Coordinates of C-alpha atoms in Angstrom, one line a residue:
Chain A
M1 CA 38.6 133.5 92.1
A2 CA 35.8 133.7 89.7
E3 CA 33.4 130.7 89.7
H4 CA 34.7 129.2 86.4
T5 CA 38.3 129.7 87.7
V6 CA 37.4 127.9 90.9
K7 CA 36.0 125.0 88.8
A8 CA 39.0 124.8 86.5
F9 CA 41.2 125.0 89.6
D10 CA 39.4 122.2 91.3
E11 CA 39.7 120.0 88.3
E12 CA 43.4 120.8 87.9
I13 CA 44.1 120.0 91.6
T14 CA 42.2 116.7 91.2
T15 CA 44.3 115.8 88.2
L16 CA 47.4 116.8 90.2
R17 CA 46.4 114.6 93.1
G18 CA 45.7 111.8 90.7
L19 CA 49.2 112.0 89.2
I20 CA 50.8 111.9 92.6
A21 CA 48.6 108.8 93.5
E22 CA 49.8 107.1 90.3
M23 CA 53.4 107.9 91.0
G24 CA 53.0 106.6 94.6
G25 CA 51.4 103.4 93.3
L26 CA 54.2 102.8 90.9
A27 CA 56.9 103.6 93.5
E28 CA 55.3 101.1 96.0
L29 CA 55.2 98.5 93.3
A30 CA 58.8 99.1 92.4
I31 CA 59.9 98.6 96.0
G32 CA 58.0 95.3 96.2
E33 CA 59.1 94.0 92.9
A34 CA 62.8 95.0 93.3
V35 CA 63.0 93.0 96.6
E36 CA 61.1 90.1 94.9
A37 CA 63.6 90.2 92.1
L38 CA 66.3 90.0 94.7
T39 CA 64.9 87.1 96.7
K40 CA 64.1 85.2 93.5
R41 CA 67.3 86.3 91.7
S42 CA 65.0 87.2 88.8
Q43 CA 66.8 89.3 86.2
E44 CA 63.6 89.6 84.3
L45 CA 61.7 91.2 87.1
A46 CA 64.7 93.4 87.9
A47 CA 64.7 94.6 84.3
Q48 CA 61.1 95.3 84.5
V49 CA 61.5 97.5 87.6
I50 CA 64.4 99.4 85.9
E51 CA 62.3 99.9 82.7
R52 CA 59.2 101.0 84.6
D53 CA 61.1 103.7 86.5
K54 CA 61.0 105.8 83.3
K55 CA 57.2 106.1 83.8
I56 CA 57.7 107.5 87.2
D57 CA 60.2 110.1 85.8
R58 CA 57.7 111.1 83.2
L59 CA 54.9 111.5 85.7
E60 CA 57.1 113.7 87.8
A61 CA 57.7 116.0 84.7
E62 CA 53.9 116.0 84.2
V63 CA 53.3 117.1 87.9
D64 CA 55.9 119.8 87.5
R65 CA 54.3 121.2 84.3
L66 CA 50.8 121.1 85.8
A67 CA 51.8 122.7 89.0
V68 CA 53.6 125.6 87.2
K69 CA 50.4 125.9 85.0
I70 CA 48.2 126.1 88.1
I71 CA 50.3 128.6 89.8
A72 CA 50.7 130.7 86.7
L73 CA 47.1 130.7 85.6
R74 CA 45.1 130.4 88.8
A75 CA 47.4 132.3 91.2
P76 CA 46.2 130.2 94.1
M77 CA 46.5 131.6 97.7
A78 CA 47.3 130.3 101.1
D79 CA 45.9 126.7 101.5
D80 CA 45.7 126.1 97.8
L81 CA 49.2 127.3 97.1
R82 CA 50.5 125.2 99.9
E83 CA 48.8 122.2 98.4
V84 CA 50.3 122.7 94.9
L85 CA 53.7 123.3 96.3
A86 CA 53.5 120.2 98.5
A87 CA 52.5 118.2 95.4
L88 CA 55.6 119.5 93.6
K89 CA 57.8 118.5 96.5
I90 CA 56.1 115.1 97.0
A91 CA 56.5 114.3 93.3
G92 CA 60.3 115.1 93.5
I93 CA 60.6 112.7 96.6
L94 CA 58.6 109.9 94.9
E95 CA 60.9 110.1 91.9
R96 CA 63.8 109.5 94.2
I97 CA 62.1 106.6 95.9
G98 CA 61.7 105.2 92.4
D99 CA 65.4 105.7 91.8
Y100 CA 66.2 103.8 95.1
A101 CA 64.0 100.9 94.0
K102 CA 65.7 100.9 90.6
N103 CA 69.1 100.9 92.2
I104 CA 68.0 97.8 94.2
A105 CA 67.0 96.2 90.9
K106 CA 70.3 97.0 89.2
R107 CA 72.2 95.3 92.0
V108 CA 70.4 92.0 91.6
S109 CA 72.6 90.9 88.8
R110 CA 75.7 91.7 90.7
I111 CA 74.9 89.4 93.6
E112 CA 76.3 85.9 92.9
G113 CA 74.7 82.7 94.1
R114 CA 72.6 82.4 97.3
L115 CA 73.9 84.1 100.3
N116 CA 72.5 82.3 103.3
S117 CA 73.1 85.2 105.5
E118 CA 70.8 86.6 108.1
P119 CA 70.6 90.0 106.5
Q120 CA 69.3 88.4 103.3
T121 CA 66.2 87.3 105.3
L122 CA 65.9 90.6 107.0
I123 CA 65.8 92.7 103.9
P124 CA 62.3 91.7 102.6
A125 CA 60.9 92.3 106.1
M126 CA 62.5 95.8 106.2
A127 CA 61.3 96.5 102.6
E128 CA 57.8 95.6 103.6
I129 CA 57.7 98.3 106.3
A130 CA 59.2 100.9 103.9
G131 CA 56.7 100.0 101.2
E132 CA 53.8 100.3 103.6
M133 CA 55.1 103.7 104.7
V134 CA 55.0 104.8 101.1
H135 CA 51.6 103.3 100.7
D136 CA 50.2 104.9 103.8
V137 CA 51.7 108.3 103.3
L138 CA 50.0 108.5 99.9
T139 CA 46.7 107.5 101.7
A140 CA 47.4 110.4 104.1
F141 CA 48.0 112.8 101.2
A142 CA 44.8 111.7 99.4
A143 CA 42.7 111.9 102.6
R144 CA 44.5 115.1 103.9
D145 CA 45.1 113.0 107.1
P146 CA 47.8 114.5 109.4
A147 CA 47.4 111.8 112.0
L148 CA 48.3 109.1 109.5
A149 CA 51.2 111.2 108.4
V150 CA 52.5 111.2 111.9
D151 CA 52.0 107.5 112.2
V152 CA 54.2 107.0 109.1
I153 CA 56.9 109.2 110.6
E154 CA 56.9 107.2 113.8
R155 CA 57.4 103.9 111.9
D156 CA 60.7 105.1 110.4
A157 CA 62.5 104.2 113.6
R158 CA 61.7 100.5 112.9
V159 CA 63.3 100.7 109.4
D160 CA 66.3 102.4 110.9
A161 CA 66.6 99.6 113.6
F162 CA 66.4 97.0 110.8
Y163 CA 69.2 98.7 108.9
D164 CA 71.5 99.0 112.0
S165 CA 70.9 95.3 112.6
I166 CA 71.6 94.4 109.0
F167 CA 74.7 96.5 108.9
R168 CA 76.2 94.7 112.0
N169 CA 75.2 91.2 110.7
M170 CA 76.5 91.9 107.3
V171 CA 79.9 92.9 108.6
S172 CA 80.2 89.7 110.6
F173 CA 79.1 87.7 107.6
M174 CA 81.7 89.4 105.4
M175 CA 84.5 88.7 107.9
E176 CA 83.5 85.0 108.0
N177 CA 83.0 84.7 104.2
P178 CA 85.6 87.1 102.5
S179 CA 85.0 85.5 99.2
T180 CA 81.4 86.8 99.1
I181 CA 82.3 90.4 99.9
T182 CA 81.3 91.9 96.6
S183 CA 77.8 90.3 96.8
A184 CA 77.6 91.3 100.5
A185 CA 78.5 94.9 99.7
H186 CA 75.7 95.1 97.2
L187 CA 73.3 93.7 99.8
L188 CA 74.5 96.3 102.2
F189 CA 73.8 99.0 99.7
I190 CA 70.4 97.5 99.1
A191 CA 69.6 97.7 102.8
R192 CA 70.8 101.3 102.8
N193 CA 68.5 102.1 99.8
I194 CA 65.6 100.8 101.7
E195 CA 66.6 102.8 104.8
R196 CA 66.6 105.9 102.6
I197 CA 63.2 105.0 101.2
G198 CA 61.9 105.1 104.7
D199 CA 63.5 108.5 105.3
H200 CA 61.9 109.8 102.0
A201 CA 58.5 108.5 103.1
T202 CA 59.0 110.5 106.3
N203 CA 59.9 113.6 104.2
I204 CA 56.6 113.1 102.3
A205 CA 54.7 112.7 105.5
E206 CA 56.1 116.0 106.7
Q207 CA 54.9 117.7 103.5
V208 CA 51.5 116.1 103.9
Y209 CA 51.3 117.3 107.5
Y210 CA 52.3 120.8 106.5
A211 CA 49.9 121.0 103.6
A212 CA 47.0 119.8 105.8
T213 CA 47.7 121.9 108.8
A214 CA 50.0 124.8 107.8
E215 CA 52.2 123.7 110.7
Y216 CA 55.5 121.8 110.7
V217 CA 55.1 118.4 112.3
V218 CA 58.3 118.6 114.1
D219 CA 61.1 121.0 113.9
R220 CA 63.0 119.0 111.3
L221 CA 66.2 119.7 113.2
E222 CA 65.1 117.4 115.9
R223 CA 64.6 114.5 113.6
P224 CA 67.6 112.1 113.3
E225 CA 68.4 111.4 109.7
N226 CA 71.0 109.8 107.4
Chain B
M1 CA 53.4 144.2 87.3
A2 CA 53.2 147.8 88.6
E3 CA 56.5 149.5 89.0
H4 CA 56.7 149.3 92.8
T5 CA 55.7 145.6 92.5
V6 CA 58.6 145.1 90.0
K7 CA 61.0 146.7 92.4
A8 CA 59.8 144.6 95.3
F9 CA 59.9 141.5 93.2
D10 CA 63.5 142.3 92.1
E11 CA 64.6 142.8 95.6
E12 CA 62.9 139.6 96.8
I13 CA 64.5 137.6 93.9
T14 CA 67.9 139.1 94.9
T15 CA 67.4 138.0 98.5
L16 CA 66.3 134.5 97.3
R17 CA 69.4 134.2 95.1
G18 CA 71.6 135.3 98.1
L19 CA 70.1 132.6 100.3
I20 CA 70.9 130.0 97.7
A21 CA 74.4 131.3 97.3
E22 CA 74.8 131.1 101.1
M23 CA 73.5 127.5 101.2
G24 CA 75.8 126.5 98.3
G25 CA 78.8 128.0 100.0
L26 CA 78.0 126.1 103.3
A27 CA 77.4 122.9 101.4
E28 CA 80.8 123.2 99.5
L29 CA 82.5 124.0 102.9
A30 CA 80.8 121.0 104.5
I31 CA 82.1 118.6 101.8
G32 CA 85.6 119.9 102.1
E33 CA 85.7 119.8 105.8
A34 CA 84.0 116.4 106.1
V35 CA 86.7 114.9 104.0
E36 CA 89.4 116.8 105.9
A37 CA 87.9 115.4 109.2
L38 CA 88.2 112.0 107.6
T39 CA 91.8 112.3 106.4
K40 CA 92.9 113.9 109.7
R41 CA 90.7 111.7 111.8
S42 CA 89.5 114.8 113.5
Q43 CA 86.4 114.3 115.6
E44 CA 86.3 118.0 116.4
L45 CA 86.1 119.0 112.7
A46 CA 83.5 116.3 112.1
A47 CA 81.4 117.6 115.0
Q48 CA 81.6 121.1 113.5
V49 CA 80.4 119.8 110.1
I50 CA 77.5 118.0 111.8
E51 CA 76.6 121.1 113.9
R52 CA 76.8 123.5 110.9
D53 CA 74.4 121.4 108.9
K54 CA 71.5 122.9 111.0
K55 CA 72.3 126.2 109.4
I56 CA 71.8 124.8 105.9
D57 CA 68.4 123.3 107.0
R58 CA 67.4 126.7 108.4
L59 CA 68.3 128.4 105.1
E60 CA 66.3 125.9 103.2
A61 CA 63.2 126.7 105.3
E62 CA 63.9 130.4 104.7
V63 CA 64.1 129.9 100.9
D64 CA 60.8 127.9 101.0
R65 CA 59.0 130.7 103.0
L66 CA 60.4 133.5 100.7
A67 CA 59.5 131.6 97.5
V68 CA 56.0 131.0 98.7
K69 CA 55.7 134.7 99.6
I70 CA 57.0 135.8 96.2
I71 CA 54.6 133.5 94.4
A72 CA 51.6 134.5 96.5
L73 CA 52.2 138.2 96.6
R74 CA 53.8 138.9 93.2
A75 CA 52.2 136.2 91.1
P76 CA 55.3 136.0 88.8
M77 CA 54.9 134.8 85.2
A78 CA 56.9 132.7 82.8
D79 CA 60.7 133.4 83.4
D80 CA 60.2 134.8 86.8
L81 CA 58.1 131.9 88.0
R82 CA 60.5 129.4 86.5
E83 CA 63.3 131.1 88.5
V84 CA 61.4 131.0 91.8
L85 CA 60.5 127.4 91.4
A86 CA 64.1 126.6 90.4
A87 CA 65.3 128.3 93.5
L88 CA 62.9 126.2 95.5
K89 CA 64.1 123.0 94.0
I90 CA 67.8 123.9 94.2
A91 CA 67.4 124.7 97.9
G92 CA 66.0 121.2 98.5
I93 CA 68.9 119.7 96.6
L94 CA 71.5 121.7 98.5
E95 CA 69.9 120.6 101.8
R96 CA 70.4 116.9 100.7
I97 CA 74.0 117.7 99.7
G98 CA 74.5 119.0 103.2
D99 CA 73.0 115.8 104.6
Y100 CA 75.5 113.7 102.6
A101 CA 78.4 115.8 103.9
K102 CA 77.0 115.4 107.5
N103 CA 76.7 111.7 106.9
I104 CA 80.4 111.6 105.9
A105 CA 81.3 113.5 109.1
K106 CA 79.2 111.1 111.2
R107 CA 81.1 108.1 109.9
V108 CA 84.6 109.5 110.8
S109 CA 84.3 108.3 114.4
R110 CA 83.4 104.8 113.3
I111 CA 86.5 104.3 111.2
E112 CA 89.3 102.8 113.4
G113 CA 92.9 103.5 112.9
R114 CA 94.6 104.3 109.7
L115 CA 93.6 102.2 106.7
N116 CA 96.5 102.3 104.3
S117 CA 94.1 101.4 101.5
E118 CA 94.2 102.9 98.0
P119 CA 90.5 104.0 98.2
Q120 CA 91.5 106.1 101.2
T121 CA 93.8 108.1 99.0
L122 CA 91.2 108.3 96.1
I123 CA 88.4 109.7 98.3
P124 CA 89.9 113.2 98.8
A125 CA 90.5 113.5 95.0
M126 CA 86.9 112.3 94.3
A127 CA 85.5 114.8 96.9
E128 CA 87.5 117.6 95.4
I129 CA 85.8 117.1 92.0
A130 CA 82.4 116.8 93.6
G131 CA 83.0 120.0 95.7
E132 CA 84.1 121.9 92.5
M133 CA 80.9 120.7 90.8
V134 CA 78.8 122.2 93.7
H135 CA 80.8 125.4 93.6
D136 CA 80.6 125.8 89.8
V137 CA 76.9 125.0 89.6
L138 CA 76.2 127.7 92.0
T139 CA 78.3 130.1 89.9
A140 CA 76.2 129.0 86.9
F141 CA 73.1 129.7 88.9
A142 CA 74.3 133.2 89.9
A143 CA 75.5 134.1 86.4
R144 CA 72.5 132.3 84.7
D145 CA 75.2 130.5 82.7
P146 CA 73.7 127.4 80.9
A147 CA 77.1 126.5 79.3
L148 CA 78.8 126.1 82.7
A149 CA 75.8 124.1 83.9
V150 CA 76.5 121.6 81.0
D151 CA 80.1 121.6 82.0
V152 CA 79.2 120.5 85.5
I153 CA 76.9 117.8 84.2
E154 CA 79.7 116.4 82.0
R155 CA 82.1 116.2 85.0
D156 CA 79.8 113.8 86.9
A157 CA 81.2 110.9 84.8
R158 CA 84.6 111.4 86.5
V159 CA 83.0 111.2 89.9
D160 CA 81.2 108.0 88.8
A161 CA 84.4 106.5 87.5
F162 CA 86.2 107.3 90.8
Y163 CA 83.4 105.5 92.7
D164 CA 83.6 102.4 90.5
S165 CA 87.3 102.2 91.1
I166 CA 87.0 102.8 94.8
F167 CA 84.2 100.1 95.1
R168 CA 86.4 97.5 93.3
N169 CA 89.5 98.5 95.3
M170 CA 87.6 98.5 98.6
V171 CA 86.2 95.0 98.0
S172 CA 89.8 93.6 97.3
F173 CA 91.0 95.4 100.4
M174 CA 88.3 93.9 102.5
M175 CA 89.0 90.4 101.3
E176 CA 92.6 90.8 102.2
N177 CA 91.9 92.5 105.5
P178 CA 88.7 91.0 107.0
S179 CA 89.4 92.5 110.4
T180 CA 88.9 96.0 109.0
I181 CA 85.6 95.3 107.3
T182 CA 83.6 97.6 109.5
S183 CA 85.8 100.6 108.8
A184 CA 86.1 99.7 105.2
A185 CA 82.3 99.5 104.8
H186 CA 82.0 103.0 106.3
L187 CA 84.6 104.2 103.8
L188 CA 82.6 102.6 101.0
F189 CA 79.5 104.5 102.2
I190 CA 81.5 107.7 102.3
A191 CA 82.5 107.2 98.6
R192 CA 78.9 106.5 97.8
N193 CA 77.9 109.7 99.5
I194 CA 80.3 111.7 97.4
E195 CA 79.1 110.0 94.3
R196 CA 75.6 111.1 95.3
I197 CA 76.8 114.6 95.8
G198 CA 78.0 114.6 92.2
D199 CA 74.5 113.4 91.1
H200 CA 72.8 116.1 93.1
A201 CA 75.2 118.8 91.6
T202 CA 74.1 117.5 88.2
N203 CA 70.4 117.8 89.2
I204 CA 71.0 121.4 90.3
A205 CA 72.8 122.0 86.9
E206 CA 69.7 120.8 85.1
Q207 CA 67.5 123.2 87.1
V208 CA 69.9 126.0 86.3
Y209 CA 69.8 125.1 82.6
Y210 CA 66.0 125.0 82.6
A211 CA 65.6 128.3 84.5
A212 CA 68.0 130.0 82.1
T213 CA 66.8 128.6 78.8
A214 CA 63.3 127.2 79.4
E215 CA 64.6 124.0 77.8
Y216 CA 65.6 120.7 79.4
V217 CA 69.3 120.1 79.0
V218 CA 68.9 116.4 78.2
D219 CA 66.0 114.2 78.4
R220 CA 66.7 113.1 81.9
L221 CA 65.9 109.6 81.0
E222 CA 69.1 109.5 79.0
R223 CA 71.2 110.3 81.9
P224 CA 72.6 107.3 83.9
E225 CA 72.0 107.6 87.5
N226 CA 72.3 105.8 90.8

């Protein structure tokens, strides 16, 4: 690339990375606030999470446009192209994480009364791990840190263990309290949404690892998912 | 582009489209067979769906590699770049549709006995619509047909209506039959997976529309999701 092209490219990549960081910050916030809305039964906070998700969607569209512009105008090669394409994929995954948080917020209004169930107390702890995974994977992306990406991937097993425990507990709770099944079913879906957020943070970590090293962190076929 | 570059590009794009068509065919098959495994309680068929999902994952990796190669070597502009990037996104979405079908197959073994519930009879009908959406959106991609893409998007409301109905029915069924709650919860998640498949077919339709017209089919913020 000519010198002025390199400079323009560097500036655009910095903007692209900034947009991803902003999306990540909003996604992490959405997870935390959606679960806070759940524990406090706050319709107001839930509505705020739902409304703010539009901002994440807009940022994704911005990343898409900028990535296409960079590829079309700068024709980046090898490492640079890998980074732009990783940004494109990561933005898509963050948008979905935002959707999962929004879906949690939407369910808040459908849960009636206080369910003094064990799962109810497990959900915030589970969400905290998932939120930290999202936070740390964005740090790994910003710092091009493949070791931190691997660390995030390894944490997903804890989220999955939480989910399995919540599923079993929730089924017992439903059997003993059939009148609360609607609410309990929504809680079960909330737990599932958090479990999926952990999976998506793992997917981002794989992209970060690949962008940083040009190698796949694990043959993805080996990774248990769903 | 020089003439030989144009020819190489055309060949590569044709290969890329072929890989997407193959992924789509496998995803559609996976949906149909996962639900057949459910209705027949066939562990064998379920295992086949789970095993065959690896092929979809491998095809996605192939699409990724080829798309990066095309961008890096041919530096496609405008329409062509849009098509390559759409293929990249569509492959990612098809991989997730495959995962949803695999997740349905995985749940087959956890459902005990025959549940003579209404949702049970609704699920195959719902899956048929979702499977057709996946089929038709791939036809729309192959034919660069934005009208068919819009038609697919409109059908998603029917899948959502099915899901709402199944959710309500399933909750009633659980209340009346608390001993079957574990199985019923898995059925509920299966219905949810099919609902998500409909959403993902809609996402592909949006990509097809954009690749074909350079316009967004709807402001995606307007579209209800989750």
